[in-house]
Amino acid sequence: MSIVPQEYGPLIGAGKEAEVYGAGDLVLKLYRQSASKASAFREAAALSIIEGLDLPAPKVQGVCQFHGRWGLLMTRAEGQTFGETIMLRPEELANRLHMLAKLQAQIHVHSGKGLAGLKARLRSDIEGGMKLPGTTKRSLLNRLERLPDGDRLCHGDFHPWNVLGSVDGTMVIDWLDASRGEPAADVCRTYVLLHHKFPMIAEAYLEVYTEVSALEKQAVLAWLPLVAAARLAEGVPDEVESLLEFVEAAETN
């Protein structure tokens, strides 16, 4: 389906992969020039699967090409991100972390049928990474094979800046990396994303998630070197040192 808006609305958000513009009652998520056509269709497909579930996620209205860039038209989410709220009002941290944990656990209740396998994605990222020697990669891949495949819906990029709203209603955005896999791996990804800049929040979130779910902390941390190694392939320069520390710690255990 091709729906091309007449003009950009105001820029309301930006990330490494895309920019988000207002488009009346909708939003236009435009992937950057470096992103492929496949990214737009992959996220559209994921959201189409998720639309049938009882989850607070945007609904796709169309896939379009606009000024040489591919994008999605989606229903609009209102409010600040949880990350913005936590930074502005630190006294809300405990409550927001509890809400986040319950939301992520709610996602994990659902089947990931129809989505790509999370372990296959981790394997591909570890194999393609440039920062690790071959022996380390082989050790990590052997470790990965011993962990469960899982069949639950995993968001793949769940963190406070990808959840908008308040106690009255929330919306989880950025489902490009949604997959089928083990919830512990998805929670570990959240932990890694938070840990670089906010290690205390990362630790607190892990504690809260294990309280609201049936997962044990060690089950989550078993994925740590693998998720960290896969994150290295994303090329975030200021995270390289801390990610390598996670990988190297596993090598000594």
Coordinates of C-alpha atoms in Angstrom, one line a residue:
M1 CA 0.0 0.0 0.0
S2 CA 1.4 3.4 -1.0
I3 CA 0.2 6.5 0.8
V4 CA 2.4 9.6 0.3
P5 CA 1.8 12.6 2.5
Q6 CA 1.7 16.0 0.8
E7 CA 4.4 17.4 3.1
Y8 CA 6.3 16.8 6.3
G9 CA 4.8 17.7 9.5
P10 CA 6.9 18.8 12.5
L11 CA 9.8 16.6 13.5
I12 CA 8.7 14.9 16.7
G13 CA 11.5 12.3 17.2
A14 CA 14.7 11.0 15.8
G15 CA 17.0 8.0 16.3
K16 CA 19.9 6.2 14.6
E17 CA 17.6 4.4 12.1
A18 CA 14.8 6.9 11.4
E19 CA 13.1 10.3 11.9
V20 CA 9.5 10.6 12.9
Y21 CA 7.3 13.5 11.7
G22 CA 3.8 14.5 12.5
A23 CA 1.3 13.9 9.7
G24 CA -2.1 15.1 11.1
D25 CA -3.6 12.3 13.2
L26 CA -0.8 10.0 12.0
V27 CA 3.0 9.9 12.2
L28 CA 5.4 9.4 9.3
K29 CA 8.4 7.3 10.3
L30 CA 11.1 8.0 7.6
Y31 CA 14.0 5.6 7.6
R32 CA 17.4 7.3 6.9
Q33 CA 18.9 7.0 3.5
S34 CA 21.3 4.3 4.8
A35 CA 18.3 2.1 5.8
S36 CA 16.9 -0.3 3.3
K37 CA 13.5 -0.7 1.8
A38 CA 13.4 -4.0 3.6
S39 CA 13.5 -2.2 7.0
A40 CA 10.2 -0.4 6.3
F41 CA 8.5 -3.6 5.2
R42 CA 9.9 -5.6 8.0
E43 CA 8.6 -3.2 10.7
A44 CA 5.2 -3.0 8.8
A45 CA 5.0 -6.8 8.8
A46 CA 5.8 -7.0 12.5
L47 CA 3.2 -4.4 13.4
S48 CA 0.7 -6.2 11.2
I49 CA 1.2 -9.4 13.3
I50 CA 1.1 -7.5 16.6
E51 CA -2.1 -5.6 15.6
G52 CA -4.1 -8.7 16.3
L53 CA -2.7 -8.9 19.9
D54 CA -3.8 -7.1 23.0
L55 CA -0.8 -4.8 23.0
P56 CA -0.3 -1.0 23.0
A57 CA 1.4 -0.7 19.6
P58 CA 1.0 1.6 16.6
K59 CA -1.2 0.5 13.7
V60 CA 0.3 0.7 10.2
Q61 CA -1.7 2.8 7.7
G62 CA 0.7 2.5 4.8
V63 CA 4.2 2.0 3.5
C64 CA 5.5 4.8 1.3
Q65 CA 8.5 6.2 -0.5
F66 CA 9.0 9.9 0.1
H67 CA 11.9 11.9 -1.4
G68 CA 13.9 8.8 -1.9
R69 CA 13.4 7.5 1.6
W70 CA 11.1 4.6 2.7
G71 CA 8.8 5.1 5.6
L72 CA 5.7 4.0 7.5
L73 CA 2.5 5.9 8.2
M74 CA 1.2 4.9 11.6
T75 CA -1.3 5.9 14.3
R76 CA 0.1 8.5 16.5
A77 CA 1.3 8.0 20.1
E78 CA 0.8 10.9 22.5
G79 CA 2.8 12.1 25.5
Q80 CA 6.4 12.0 26.6
T81 CA 8.6 8.9 26.5
F82 CA 9.2 7.2 29.8
G83 CA 12.8 8.1 29.5
E84 CA 12.1 11.8 29.2
T85 CA 9.8 11.6 32.2
I86 CA 12.4 9.8 34.3
M87 CA 15.0 12.4 33.5
L88 CA 12.7 15.3 34.3
R89 CA 11.1 13.8 37.3
P90 CA 13.4 11.3 39.0
E91 CA 10.9 10.7 41.8
E92 CA 8.8 8.7 39.3
L93 CA 11.6 6.3 38.5
A94 CA 10.4 3.4 40.6
N95 CA 6.8 3.6 39.3
R96 CA 7.9 3.9 35.7
L97 CA 10.3 1.0 35.9
H98 CA 7.5 -1.1 37.4
M99 CA 5.2 -0.1 34.5
L100 CA 7.9 -0.9 32.0
A101 CA 8.5 -4.3 33.4
K102 CA 4.8 -5.1 33.4
L103 CA 4.6 -4.0 29.8
Q104 CA 7.6 -6.1 28.7
A105 CA 6.2 -9.1 30.5
Q106 CA 2.8 -8.5 28.8
I107 CA 4.6 -8.6 25.4
H108 CA 6.3 -11.9 26.3
V109 CA 3.0 -13.6 27.1
H110 CA 2.3 -13.6 23.4
S111 CA 3.5 -16.0 20.7
G112 CA 6.2 -14.8 18.3
K113 CA 4.8 -16.9 15.5
G114 CA 5.4 -15.3 12.1
L115 CA 8.5 -13.4 13.2
A116 CA 12.2 -14.1 12.6
G117 CA 14.0 -16.1 15.2
L118 CA 15.9 -14.0 17.8
K119 CA 18.8 -16.6 18.1
A120 CA 19.3 -16.5 14.3
R121 CA 19.6 -12.7 14.5
L122 CA 22.1 -12.9 17.4
R123 CA 24.1 -15.5 15.5
S124 CA 24.2 -13.3 12.4
D125 CA 25.3 -10.2 14.3
I126 CA 28.0 -12.1 16.2
E127 CA 29.4 -13.7 13.1
G128 CA 29.4 -10.3 11.2
G129 CA 30.9 -8.3 14.0
M130 CA 34.4 -6.8 13.4
K131 CA 35.5 -6.2 16.9
L132 CA 36.0 -9.8 18.1
P133 CA 38.6 -12.5 17.2
G134 CA 37.5 -15.7 15.6
T135 CA 38.2 -17.8 18.7
T136 CA 35.9 -15.5 20.8
K137 CA 33.2 -15.7 18.1
R138 CA 33.3 -19.5 18.1
S139 CA 33.1 -19.6 21.9
L140 CA 30.1 -17.3 21.9
L141 CA 28.3 -19.2 19.2
N142 CA 28.8 -22.5 21.1
R143 CA 27.3 -20.8 24.1
L144 CA 24.4 -19.5 22.1
E145 CA 23.6 -23.0 20.8
R146 CA 23.2 -24.2 24.4
L147 CA 20.6 -21.6 25.2
P148 CA 16.8 -22.1 24.5
D149 CA 15.3 -21.0 21.2
G150 CA 12.1 -19.7 22.8
D151 CA 8.9 -18.9 21.0
R152 CA 7.6 -15.8 22.7
L153 CA 7.2 -12.3 21.2
C154 CA 10.2 -10.2 21.9
H155 CA 10.4 -6.5 21.1
G156 CA 14.1 -6.3 20.4
D157 CA 14.7 -2.7 21.4
F158 CA 12.6 -2.2 24.6
H159 CA 13.8 0.7 26.7
P160 CA 12.2 3.8 28.4
W161 CA 12.6 6.0 25.2
N162 CA 10.6 3.5 23.2
V163 CA 7.5 3.7 25.5
L164 CA 5.3 6.8 25.4
G165 CA 2.4 7.9 27.7
S166 CA 1.5 7.9 31.3
V167 CA -0.3 5.9 34.0
D168 CA -3.4 6.6 32.0
G169 CA -2.2 4.9 28.8
T170 CA 1.0 3.8 27.0
M171 CA 2.3 3.0 23.6
V172 CA 5.3 0.9 22.7
I173 CA 7.0 2.0 19.6
D174 CA 9.9 1.0 17.3
W175 CA 9.1 -2.7 16.5
L176 CA 11.7 -3.1 13.7
D177 CA 13.6 -5.7 15.6
A178 CA 10.6 -7.7 16.9
S179 CA 11.3 -11.4 16.9
R180 CA 10.4 -14.8 18.1
G181 CA 12.6 -16.0 21.0
E182 CA 13.4 -16.3 24.7
P183 CA 12.1 -13.5 27.0
A184 CA 15.3 -13.6 29.0
A185 CA 17.3 -12.5 25.9
D186 CA 14.9 -9.7 25.3
V187 CA 15.2 -8.5 28.9
C188 CA 19.0 -8.8 28.6
R189 CA 18.9 -6.5 25.5
T190 CA 17.0 -3.9 27.6
Y191 CA 19.6 -4.3 30.4
V192 CA 22.5 -3.8 27.9
L193 CA 20.9 -0.7 26.3
L194 CA 20.4 0.9 29.7
H195 CA 23.7 -0.1 31.3
H196 CA 26.1 2.1 29.3
K197 CA 24.7 5.4 30.5
F198 CA 22.5 4.4 33.3
P199 CA 24.0 1.3 35.1
M200 CA 22.0 1.8 38.3
I201 CA 18.7 2.0 36.3
A202 CA 19.7 -1.1 34.4
E203 CA 20.3 -3.0 37.6
A204 CA 17.1 -1.7 39.1
Y205 CA 15.1 -2.7 36.0
L206 CA 16.4 -6.2 36.1
E207 CA 15.4 -6.6 39.7
V208 CA 11.9 -5.2 39.0
Y209 CA 11.4 -7.4 35.9
T210 CA 12.3 -10.6 37.8
E211 CA 9.8 -9.5 40.5
V212 CA 6.9 -9.2 38.1
S213 CA 7.7 -12.2 36.0
A214 CA 8.7 -15.9 36.5
L215 CA 12.3 -15.2 35.2
E216 CA 15.3 -15.5 37.4
K217 CA 18.1 -12.9 37.2
Q218 CA 20.7 -15.5 36.2
A219 CA 18.6 -16.7 33.3
V220 CA 18.7 -13.1 31.9
L221 CA 22.4 -12.6 32.6
A222 CA 23.2 -15.9 30.8
W223 CA 22.5 -14.0 27.6
L224 CA 24.7 -11.0 28.5
P225 CA 27.9 -11.8 26.5
L226 CA 25.9 -12.8 23.5
V227 CA 23.6 -9.7 23.5
A228 CA 26.7 -7.5 24.1
A229 CA 28.6 -9.1 21.2
A230 CA 25.6 -8.7 18.9
R231 CA 25.3 -5.0 20.0
L232 CA 29.0 -4.5 18.9
A233 CA 27.9 -5.2 15.3
E234 CA 25.6 -2.1 15.5
G235 CA 28.6 0.2 15.5
V236 CA 27.9 2.5 18.5
P237 CA 31.4 3.8 19.2
D238 CA 31.0 5.0 22.7
E239 CA 29.6 1.7 23.8
V240 CA 32.5 -0.5 22.5
E241 CA 34.6 -0.6 25.7
S242 CA 31.7 -1.5 28.0
L243 CA 30.4 -4.1 25.6
L244 CA 33.8 -5.7 25.2
E245 CA 34.0 -5.9 29.0
F246 CA 30.8 -8.0 29.1
V247 CA 32.1 -10.3 26.4
E248 CA 35.6 -10.7 28.0
A249 CA 34.1 -11.4 31.5
A250 CA 32.3 -14.4 30.0
E251 CA 35.6 -15.6 28.5
T252 CA 37.2 -15.8 32.0
N253 CA 34.2 -17.7 33.6

